[in-house]
XYZ file of C-alpha atoms in Angstrom:
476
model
C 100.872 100.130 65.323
C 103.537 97.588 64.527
C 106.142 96.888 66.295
C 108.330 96.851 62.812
C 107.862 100.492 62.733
C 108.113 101.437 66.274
C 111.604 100.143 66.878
C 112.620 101.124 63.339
C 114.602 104.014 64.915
C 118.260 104.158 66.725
C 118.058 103.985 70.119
C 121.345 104.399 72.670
C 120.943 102.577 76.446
C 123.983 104.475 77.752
C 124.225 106.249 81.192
C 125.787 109.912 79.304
C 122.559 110.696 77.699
C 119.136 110.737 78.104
C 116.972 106.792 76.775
C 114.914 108.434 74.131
C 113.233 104.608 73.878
C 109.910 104.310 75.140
C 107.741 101.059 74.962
C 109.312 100.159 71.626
C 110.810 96.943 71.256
C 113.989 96.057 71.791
C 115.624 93.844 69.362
C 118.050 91.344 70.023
C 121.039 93.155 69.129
C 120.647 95.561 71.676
C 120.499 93.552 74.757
C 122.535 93.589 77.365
C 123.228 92.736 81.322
C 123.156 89.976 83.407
C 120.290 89.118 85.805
C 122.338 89.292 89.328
C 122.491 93.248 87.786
C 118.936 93.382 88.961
C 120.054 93.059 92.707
C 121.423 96.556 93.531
C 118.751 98.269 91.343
C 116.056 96.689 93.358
C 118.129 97.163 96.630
C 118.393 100.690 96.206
C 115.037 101.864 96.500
C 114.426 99.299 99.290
C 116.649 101.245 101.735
C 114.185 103.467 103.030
C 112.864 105.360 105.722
C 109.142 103.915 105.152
C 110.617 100.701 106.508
C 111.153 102.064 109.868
C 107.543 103.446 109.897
C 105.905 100.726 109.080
C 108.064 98.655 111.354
C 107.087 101.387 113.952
C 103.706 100.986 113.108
C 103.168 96.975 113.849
C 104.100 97.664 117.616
C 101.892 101.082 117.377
C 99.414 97.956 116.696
C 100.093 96.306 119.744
C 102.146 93.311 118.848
C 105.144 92.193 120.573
C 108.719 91.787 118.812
C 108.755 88.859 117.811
C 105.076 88.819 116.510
C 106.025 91.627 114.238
C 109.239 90.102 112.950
C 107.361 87.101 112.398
C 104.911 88.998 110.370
C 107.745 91.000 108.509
C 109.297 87.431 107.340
C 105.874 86.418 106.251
C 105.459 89.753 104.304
C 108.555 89.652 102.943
C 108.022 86.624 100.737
C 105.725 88.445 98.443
C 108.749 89.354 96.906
C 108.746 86.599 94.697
C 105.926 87.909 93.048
C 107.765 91.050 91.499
C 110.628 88.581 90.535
C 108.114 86.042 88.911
C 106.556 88.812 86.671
C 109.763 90.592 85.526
C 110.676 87.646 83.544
C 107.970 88.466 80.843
C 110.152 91.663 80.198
C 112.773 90.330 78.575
C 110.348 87.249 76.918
C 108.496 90.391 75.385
C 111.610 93.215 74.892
C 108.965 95.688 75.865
C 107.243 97.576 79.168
C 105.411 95.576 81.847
C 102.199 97.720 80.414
C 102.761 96.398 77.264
C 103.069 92.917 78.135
C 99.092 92.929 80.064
C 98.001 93.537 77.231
C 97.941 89.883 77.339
C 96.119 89.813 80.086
C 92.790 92.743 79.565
C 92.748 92.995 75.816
C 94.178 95.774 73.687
C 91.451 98.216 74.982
C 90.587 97.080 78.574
C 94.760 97.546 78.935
C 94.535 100.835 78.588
C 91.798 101.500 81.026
C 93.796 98.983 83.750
C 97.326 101.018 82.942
C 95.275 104.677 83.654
C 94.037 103.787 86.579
C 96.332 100.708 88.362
C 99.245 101.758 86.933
C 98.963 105.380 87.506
C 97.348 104.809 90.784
C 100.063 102.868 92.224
C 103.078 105.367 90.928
C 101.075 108.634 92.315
C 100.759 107.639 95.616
C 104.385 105.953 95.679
C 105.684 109.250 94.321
C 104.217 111.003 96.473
C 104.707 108.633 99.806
C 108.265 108.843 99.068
C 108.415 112.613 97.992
C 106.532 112.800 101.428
C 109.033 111.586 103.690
C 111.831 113.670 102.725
C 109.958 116.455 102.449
C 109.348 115.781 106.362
C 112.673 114.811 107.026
C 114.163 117.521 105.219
C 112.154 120.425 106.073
C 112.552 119.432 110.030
C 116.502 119.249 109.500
C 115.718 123.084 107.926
C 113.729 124.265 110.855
C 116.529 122.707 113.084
C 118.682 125.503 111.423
C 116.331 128.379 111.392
C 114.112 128.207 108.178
C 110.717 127.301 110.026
C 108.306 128.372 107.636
C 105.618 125.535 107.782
C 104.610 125.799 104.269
C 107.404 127.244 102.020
C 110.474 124.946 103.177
C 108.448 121.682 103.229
C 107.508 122.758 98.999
C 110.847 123.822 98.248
C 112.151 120.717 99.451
C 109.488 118.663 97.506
C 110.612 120.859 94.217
C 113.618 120.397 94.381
C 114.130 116.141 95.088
C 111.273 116.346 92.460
C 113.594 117.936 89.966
C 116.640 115.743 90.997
C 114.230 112.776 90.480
C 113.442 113.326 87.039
C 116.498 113.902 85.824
C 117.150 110.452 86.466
C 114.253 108.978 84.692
C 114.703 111.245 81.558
C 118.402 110.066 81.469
C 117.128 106.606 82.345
C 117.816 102.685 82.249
C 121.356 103.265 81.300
C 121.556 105.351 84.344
C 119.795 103.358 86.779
C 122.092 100.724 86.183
C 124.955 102.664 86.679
C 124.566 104.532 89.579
C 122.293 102.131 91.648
C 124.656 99.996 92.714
C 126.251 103.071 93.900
C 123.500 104.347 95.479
C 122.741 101.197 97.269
C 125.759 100.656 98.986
C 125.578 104.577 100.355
C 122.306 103.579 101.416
C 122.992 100.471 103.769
C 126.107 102.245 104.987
C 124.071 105.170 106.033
C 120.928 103.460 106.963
C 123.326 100.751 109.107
C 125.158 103.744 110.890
C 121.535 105.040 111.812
C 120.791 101.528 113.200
C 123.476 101.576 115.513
C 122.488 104.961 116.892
C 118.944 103.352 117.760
C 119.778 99.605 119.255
C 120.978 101.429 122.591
C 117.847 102.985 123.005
C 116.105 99.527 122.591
C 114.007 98.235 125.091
C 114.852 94.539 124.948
C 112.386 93.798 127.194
C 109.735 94.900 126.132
C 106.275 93.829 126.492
C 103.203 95.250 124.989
C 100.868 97.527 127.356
C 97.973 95.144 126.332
C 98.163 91.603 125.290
C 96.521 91.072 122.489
C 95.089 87.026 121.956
C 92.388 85.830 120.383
C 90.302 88.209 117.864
C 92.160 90.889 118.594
C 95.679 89.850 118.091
C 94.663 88.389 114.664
C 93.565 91.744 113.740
C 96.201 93.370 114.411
C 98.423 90.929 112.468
C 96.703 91.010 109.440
C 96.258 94.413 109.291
C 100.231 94.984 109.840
C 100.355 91.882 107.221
C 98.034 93.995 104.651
C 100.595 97.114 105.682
C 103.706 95.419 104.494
C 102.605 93.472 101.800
C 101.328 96.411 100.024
C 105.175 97.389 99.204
C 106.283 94.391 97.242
C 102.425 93.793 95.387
C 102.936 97.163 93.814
C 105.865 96.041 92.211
C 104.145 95.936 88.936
C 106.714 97.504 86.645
C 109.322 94.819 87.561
C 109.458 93.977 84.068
C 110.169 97.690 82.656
C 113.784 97.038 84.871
C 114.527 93.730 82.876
C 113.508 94.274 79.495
C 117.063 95.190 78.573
C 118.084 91.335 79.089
C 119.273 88.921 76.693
C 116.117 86.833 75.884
C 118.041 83.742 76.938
C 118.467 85.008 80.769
C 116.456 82.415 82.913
C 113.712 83.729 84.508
C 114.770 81.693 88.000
C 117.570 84.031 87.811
C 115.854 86.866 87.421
C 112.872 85.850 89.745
C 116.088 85.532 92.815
C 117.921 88.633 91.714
C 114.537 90.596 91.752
C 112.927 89.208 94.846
C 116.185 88.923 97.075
C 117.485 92.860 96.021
C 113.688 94.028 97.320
C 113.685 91.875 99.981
C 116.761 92.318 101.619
C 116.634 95.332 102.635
C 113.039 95.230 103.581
C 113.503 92.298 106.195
C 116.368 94.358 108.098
C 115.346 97.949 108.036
C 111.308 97.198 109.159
C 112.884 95.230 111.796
C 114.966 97.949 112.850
C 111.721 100.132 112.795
C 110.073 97.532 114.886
C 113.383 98.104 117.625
C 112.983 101.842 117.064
C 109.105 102.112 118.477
C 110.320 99.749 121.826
C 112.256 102.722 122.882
C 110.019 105.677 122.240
C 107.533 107.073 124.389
C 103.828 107.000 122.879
C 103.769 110.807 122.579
C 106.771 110.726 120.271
C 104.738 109.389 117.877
C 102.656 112.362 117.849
C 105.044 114.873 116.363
C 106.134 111.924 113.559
C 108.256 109.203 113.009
C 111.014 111.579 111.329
C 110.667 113.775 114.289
C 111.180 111.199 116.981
C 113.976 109.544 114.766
C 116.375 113.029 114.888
C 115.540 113.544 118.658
C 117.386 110.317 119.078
C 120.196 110.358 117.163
C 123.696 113.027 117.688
C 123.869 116.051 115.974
C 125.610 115.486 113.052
C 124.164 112.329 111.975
C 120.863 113.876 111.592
C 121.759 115.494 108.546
C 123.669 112.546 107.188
C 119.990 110.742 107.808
C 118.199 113.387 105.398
C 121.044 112.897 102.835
C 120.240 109.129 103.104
C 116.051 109.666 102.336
C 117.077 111.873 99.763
C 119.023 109.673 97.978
C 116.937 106.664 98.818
C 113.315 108.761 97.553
C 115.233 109.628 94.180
C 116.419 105.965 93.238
C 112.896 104.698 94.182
C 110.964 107.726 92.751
C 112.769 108.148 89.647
C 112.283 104.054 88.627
C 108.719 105.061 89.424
C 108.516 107.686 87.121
C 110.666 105.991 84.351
C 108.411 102.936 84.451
C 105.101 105.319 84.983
C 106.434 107.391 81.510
C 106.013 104.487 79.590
C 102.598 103.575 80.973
C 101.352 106.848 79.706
C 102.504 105.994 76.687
C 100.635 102.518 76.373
C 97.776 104.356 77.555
C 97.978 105.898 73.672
C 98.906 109.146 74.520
C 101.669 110.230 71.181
C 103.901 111.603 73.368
C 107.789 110.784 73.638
C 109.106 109.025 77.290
C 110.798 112.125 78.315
C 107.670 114.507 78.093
C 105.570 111.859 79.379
C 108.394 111.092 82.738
C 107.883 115.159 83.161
C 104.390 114.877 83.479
C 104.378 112.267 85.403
C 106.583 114.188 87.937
C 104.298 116.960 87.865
C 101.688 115.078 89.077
C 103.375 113.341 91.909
C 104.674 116.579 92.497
C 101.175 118.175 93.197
C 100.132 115.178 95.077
C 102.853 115.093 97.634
C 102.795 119.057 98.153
C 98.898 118.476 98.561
C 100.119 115.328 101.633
C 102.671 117.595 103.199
C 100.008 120.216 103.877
C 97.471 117.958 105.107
C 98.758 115.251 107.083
C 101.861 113.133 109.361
C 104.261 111.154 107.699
C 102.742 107.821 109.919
C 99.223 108.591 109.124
C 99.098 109.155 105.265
C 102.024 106.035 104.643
C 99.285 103.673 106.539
C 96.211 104.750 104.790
C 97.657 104.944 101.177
C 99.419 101.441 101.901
C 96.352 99.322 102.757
C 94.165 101.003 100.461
C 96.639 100.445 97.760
C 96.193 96.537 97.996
C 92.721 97.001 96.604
C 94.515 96.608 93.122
C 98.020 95.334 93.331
C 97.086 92.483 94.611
C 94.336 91.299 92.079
C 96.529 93.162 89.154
C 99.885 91.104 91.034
C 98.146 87.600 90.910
C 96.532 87.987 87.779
C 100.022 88.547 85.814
C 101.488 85.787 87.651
C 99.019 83.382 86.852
C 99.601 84.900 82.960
C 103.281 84.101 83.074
C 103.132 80.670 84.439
C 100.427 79.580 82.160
C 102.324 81.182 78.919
C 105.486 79.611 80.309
C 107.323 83.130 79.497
C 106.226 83.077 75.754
C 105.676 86.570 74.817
C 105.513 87.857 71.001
C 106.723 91.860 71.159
C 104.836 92.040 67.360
C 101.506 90.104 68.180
C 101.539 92.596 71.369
C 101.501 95.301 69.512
C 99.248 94.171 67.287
C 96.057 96.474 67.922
C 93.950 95.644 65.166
C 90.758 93.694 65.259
C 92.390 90.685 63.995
C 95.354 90.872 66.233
C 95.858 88.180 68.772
C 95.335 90.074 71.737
C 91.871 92.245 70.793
C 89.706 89.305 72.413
C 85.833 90.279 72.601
C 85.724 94.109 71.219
C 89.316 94.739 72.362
C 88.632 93.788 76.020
C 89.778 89.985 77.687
C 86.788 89.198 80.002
C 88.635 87.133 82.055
C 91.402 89.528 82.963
C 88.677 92.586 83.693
C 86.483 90.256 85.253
C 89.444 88.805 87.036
C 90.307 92.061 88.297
C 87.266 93.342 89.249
C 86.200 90.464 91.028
C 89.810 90.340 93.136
C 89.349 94.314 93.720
C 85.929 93.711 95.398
C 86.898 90.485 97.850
C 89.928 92.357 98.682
C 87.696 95.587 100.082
C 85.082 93.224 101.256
C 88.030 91.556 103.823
C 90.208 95.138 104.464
C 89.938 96.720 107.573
C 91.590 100.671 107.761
C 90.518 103.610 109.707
C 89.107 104.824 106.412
C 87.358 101.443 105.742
C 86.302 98.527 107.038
C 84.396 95.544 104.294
C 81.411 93.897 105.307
C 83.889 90.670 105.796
C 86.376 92.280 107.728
C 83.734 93.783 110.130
C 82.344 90.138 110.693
C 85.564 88.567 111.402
C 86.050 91.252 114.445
C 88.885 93.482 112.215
C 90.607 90.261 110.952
C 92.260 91.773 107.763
C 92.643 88.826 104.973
C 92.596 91.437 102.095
C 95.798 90.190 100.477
C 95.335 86.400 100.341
C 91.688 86.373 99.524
C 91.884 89.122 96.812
C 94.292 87.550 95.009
C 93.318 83.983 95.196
C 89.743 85.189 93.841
C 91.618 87.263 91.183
C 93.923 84.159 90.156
C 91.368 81.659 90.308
C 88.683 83.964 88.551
C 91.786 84.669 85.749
C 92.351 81.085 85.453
C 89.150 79.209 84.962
C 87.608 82.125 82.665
C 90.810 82.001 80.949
C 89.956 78.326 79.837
C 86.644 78.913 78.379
C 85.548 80.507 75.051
C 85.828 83.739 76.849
C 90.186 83.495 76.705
C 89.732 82.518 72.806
C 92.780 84.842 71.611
C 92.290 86.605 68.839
C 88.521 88.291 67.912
C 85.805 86.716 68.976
């Protein structure tokens, strides 16, 4: 499949009607936008109520304040790494699951896109589908409509439907209204921030100090917790491939990284704040719970508007970037029938969550596990960017014949699977969950290094194999 012929027809980028373009690329003619653009859309989605719980969650661990800001900061430069790899969008003028193709081979791509790429949007979809689902439905049953099963669904159905909408209607969209959305957002989520600084405990001191072993579990683990947000940040590129080719990727590295990173620093603190003044047992009944017990009446529902808005501008750049992946798969399907289905299935996932589990406890699980493979997959395209300097040929990328550049040994690059697979099994090796624990984990007393070791074996694995016979381009 050429790319010739696969950008041979018109396509529109306007916010008035739905982006019929898929992974095609984009000549060009047809670029447009400025990197500091990037901000706001990446801002957006980062104003949400998953910051307070896992800022909740690092003193659930038993770390003082300023252990758990401290670990926040530290988190929060991962950021970079998102910004670093959406660069190659606009090198290429295609998808981010395009551009690895680079990286696994024409073949072995489209096993890493199934699986990593539609890993990491289910259980985002359905994390974020989750929490207003809570939030929602409680805000219902405040009001009379208690039914434990039916409101939570409908709720699901219908910021499902809203969501979308968006991504079928797509880029031109996104870039229209995020900025909008954004600046609701921090308004909303900064008027919900001053409701819970009085009930602060300034104070406060942890019922058990942690030192030693046990305090450098529970750091890494709220480390692994944190970091998993900005590691899945795969589809960076998808957002940028609209730029001019001549954008700078330092400008889009700081526009990226800072608009995700932002937000993420103030509202996880804020969480932090939030657990100081709760009782334990108010985590029992959920974070969303606890969070409308403390605030007045009427800003309750003003806090449901806010998650709904926030899950549908990080949700529907999920699904827009998770339509195209299907297509690179090599299904032949169009973007907007592929962004349906992959709403469907997030759909089915996060009615399957809200029926089986809290808000705190399924965002924790799904987080840490999810580190298993963005981090490996993260490193690995960083290393690929850095080395290529941001060269990226849309044609030779499309290319998927056995002569093409990127078919390697049988249509699969050894060092990026190997790479991968090597990362993925350090990183469960060193994670330690209440679902899991690796063999290393368990012998460093619950010391969680997941995230640094997996992707330093994944980028050093990607590298050196990278510079044998084995990273020959081309057929071997």
């Amino acid at each position: 499949m050429s790319a010739e012929r696969i950008g041979a027809e018109e396509f529109v980028d306007a916010s008035t009607a739905p982006e019929t373009r898929g992974i095609e690329v984009i000549g060009d003619a047809e670029r447009h936008g400025r990197a500091r653009d990037l901000f706001f859309v990446w801002a957006a989605p980062g104003v949400s109520i998953l910051n307070f719980t896992v800022g909740a969650t690092l003193i659930l661990l038993g770390l003082e304040i300023w252990q758990a800001v401290a670990v926040i900061l530290a988190s929060s430069l991962l950021w970079v790494f998102p910004g670093l790899i959406a660069g190659s969008g606009p090198a290429a003028g295609t998808s981010g699951s395009v551009v690895t193709r680079a990286m696994y081979g024409v073949l072995g791509n489209k096993l890493f896109v199934a699986f990593v790429g539609w890993f990491i949007g289910a259980v985002f979809l359905s994390l974020t589908w989750l929490a207003s689902s809570f939030m929602g439905a409680d805000l219902l049953r405040r009001i009379g409509l208690d039914d434990p099963v039916w409101v939570p669904i409908g709720v699901t159905l219908v910021v499902s439907a809203v969501t979308v909408l968006v991504a079928i209607f797509g880029h031109g969209l996104i870039l229209r209204i995020y900025p909008i959305m954004a600046v609701v957002l921090f308004v909303i989520f900064l008027l919900v921030s001053a409701f819970i600084l009085p009930t602060v405990d300034w104070g406060y001191t942890a019922p058990q100090q942690l030192s030693g072993g046990q305090l450098w579990s529970a750091i890494s683990i709220g480390f692994t917790i944190l970091a998993s947000t900005p590691l899945s940040f795969i589809n960076s590129p998808d957002i940028a491939r609209y730029l001019p080719r001549s954008t700078k990727p330092s400008h889009i590295a700081a526009a990226t990284a800072f608009g995700g990173a932002l937000p993420f620093i103030v509202f996880t603190s804020v969480g932090v704040l939030l657990a100081t003044g709760l009782k334990a047992g108010a985590f029992d009944a959920g974070i969303d719970v606890a969070l409308f017990d403390l605030l007045p009446g009427w800003v309750g529902p003003v806090l449901v508007i806010g998650v709904i808005v926030n899950t549908i501008a990080l949700n529907a750049m999920t699904t827009y970037t998770s339509s195209m992946a299907l297509q690179a798969i090599g299904f032949r399907l169009r973007r907007i029938p592929s962004a349906i289905i992959v709403g469907a299935v997030g759909t089915a996932l996060t009615i399957y969550l809200v029926l089986s589990s809290s808000l705190l406890e399924a965002a924790n699980i799904l987080l840490q596990l999810l580190v298993i493979v963005s981090g490996p997959a993260m490193a690995i395209f960083v290393v690929d960017v850095l080395r290529r300097r941001y060269v990226y040929d849309g044609a030779e990328l499309f290319d998927d014949s056995r002569g093409g550049r990127f078919w390697y040994s049988g249509g699969w690059s050894i060092p990026g699977i190997a790479a991968l697979l090597l990362g993925g099994l350090a990183t469960a090796l060193c994670l330690s969950t209440d679902v899991w624990t690796g063999a290393i984990a368990s012998a460093l007393g619950h010391v969680d290094l997941s995230v640094p070791v997996g992707m330093i074996v994944a980028a050093a694995t990607y590298l050196l194999l990278s510079r044998t016979r084995l990273g020959k381009e081309g057929r071997l």
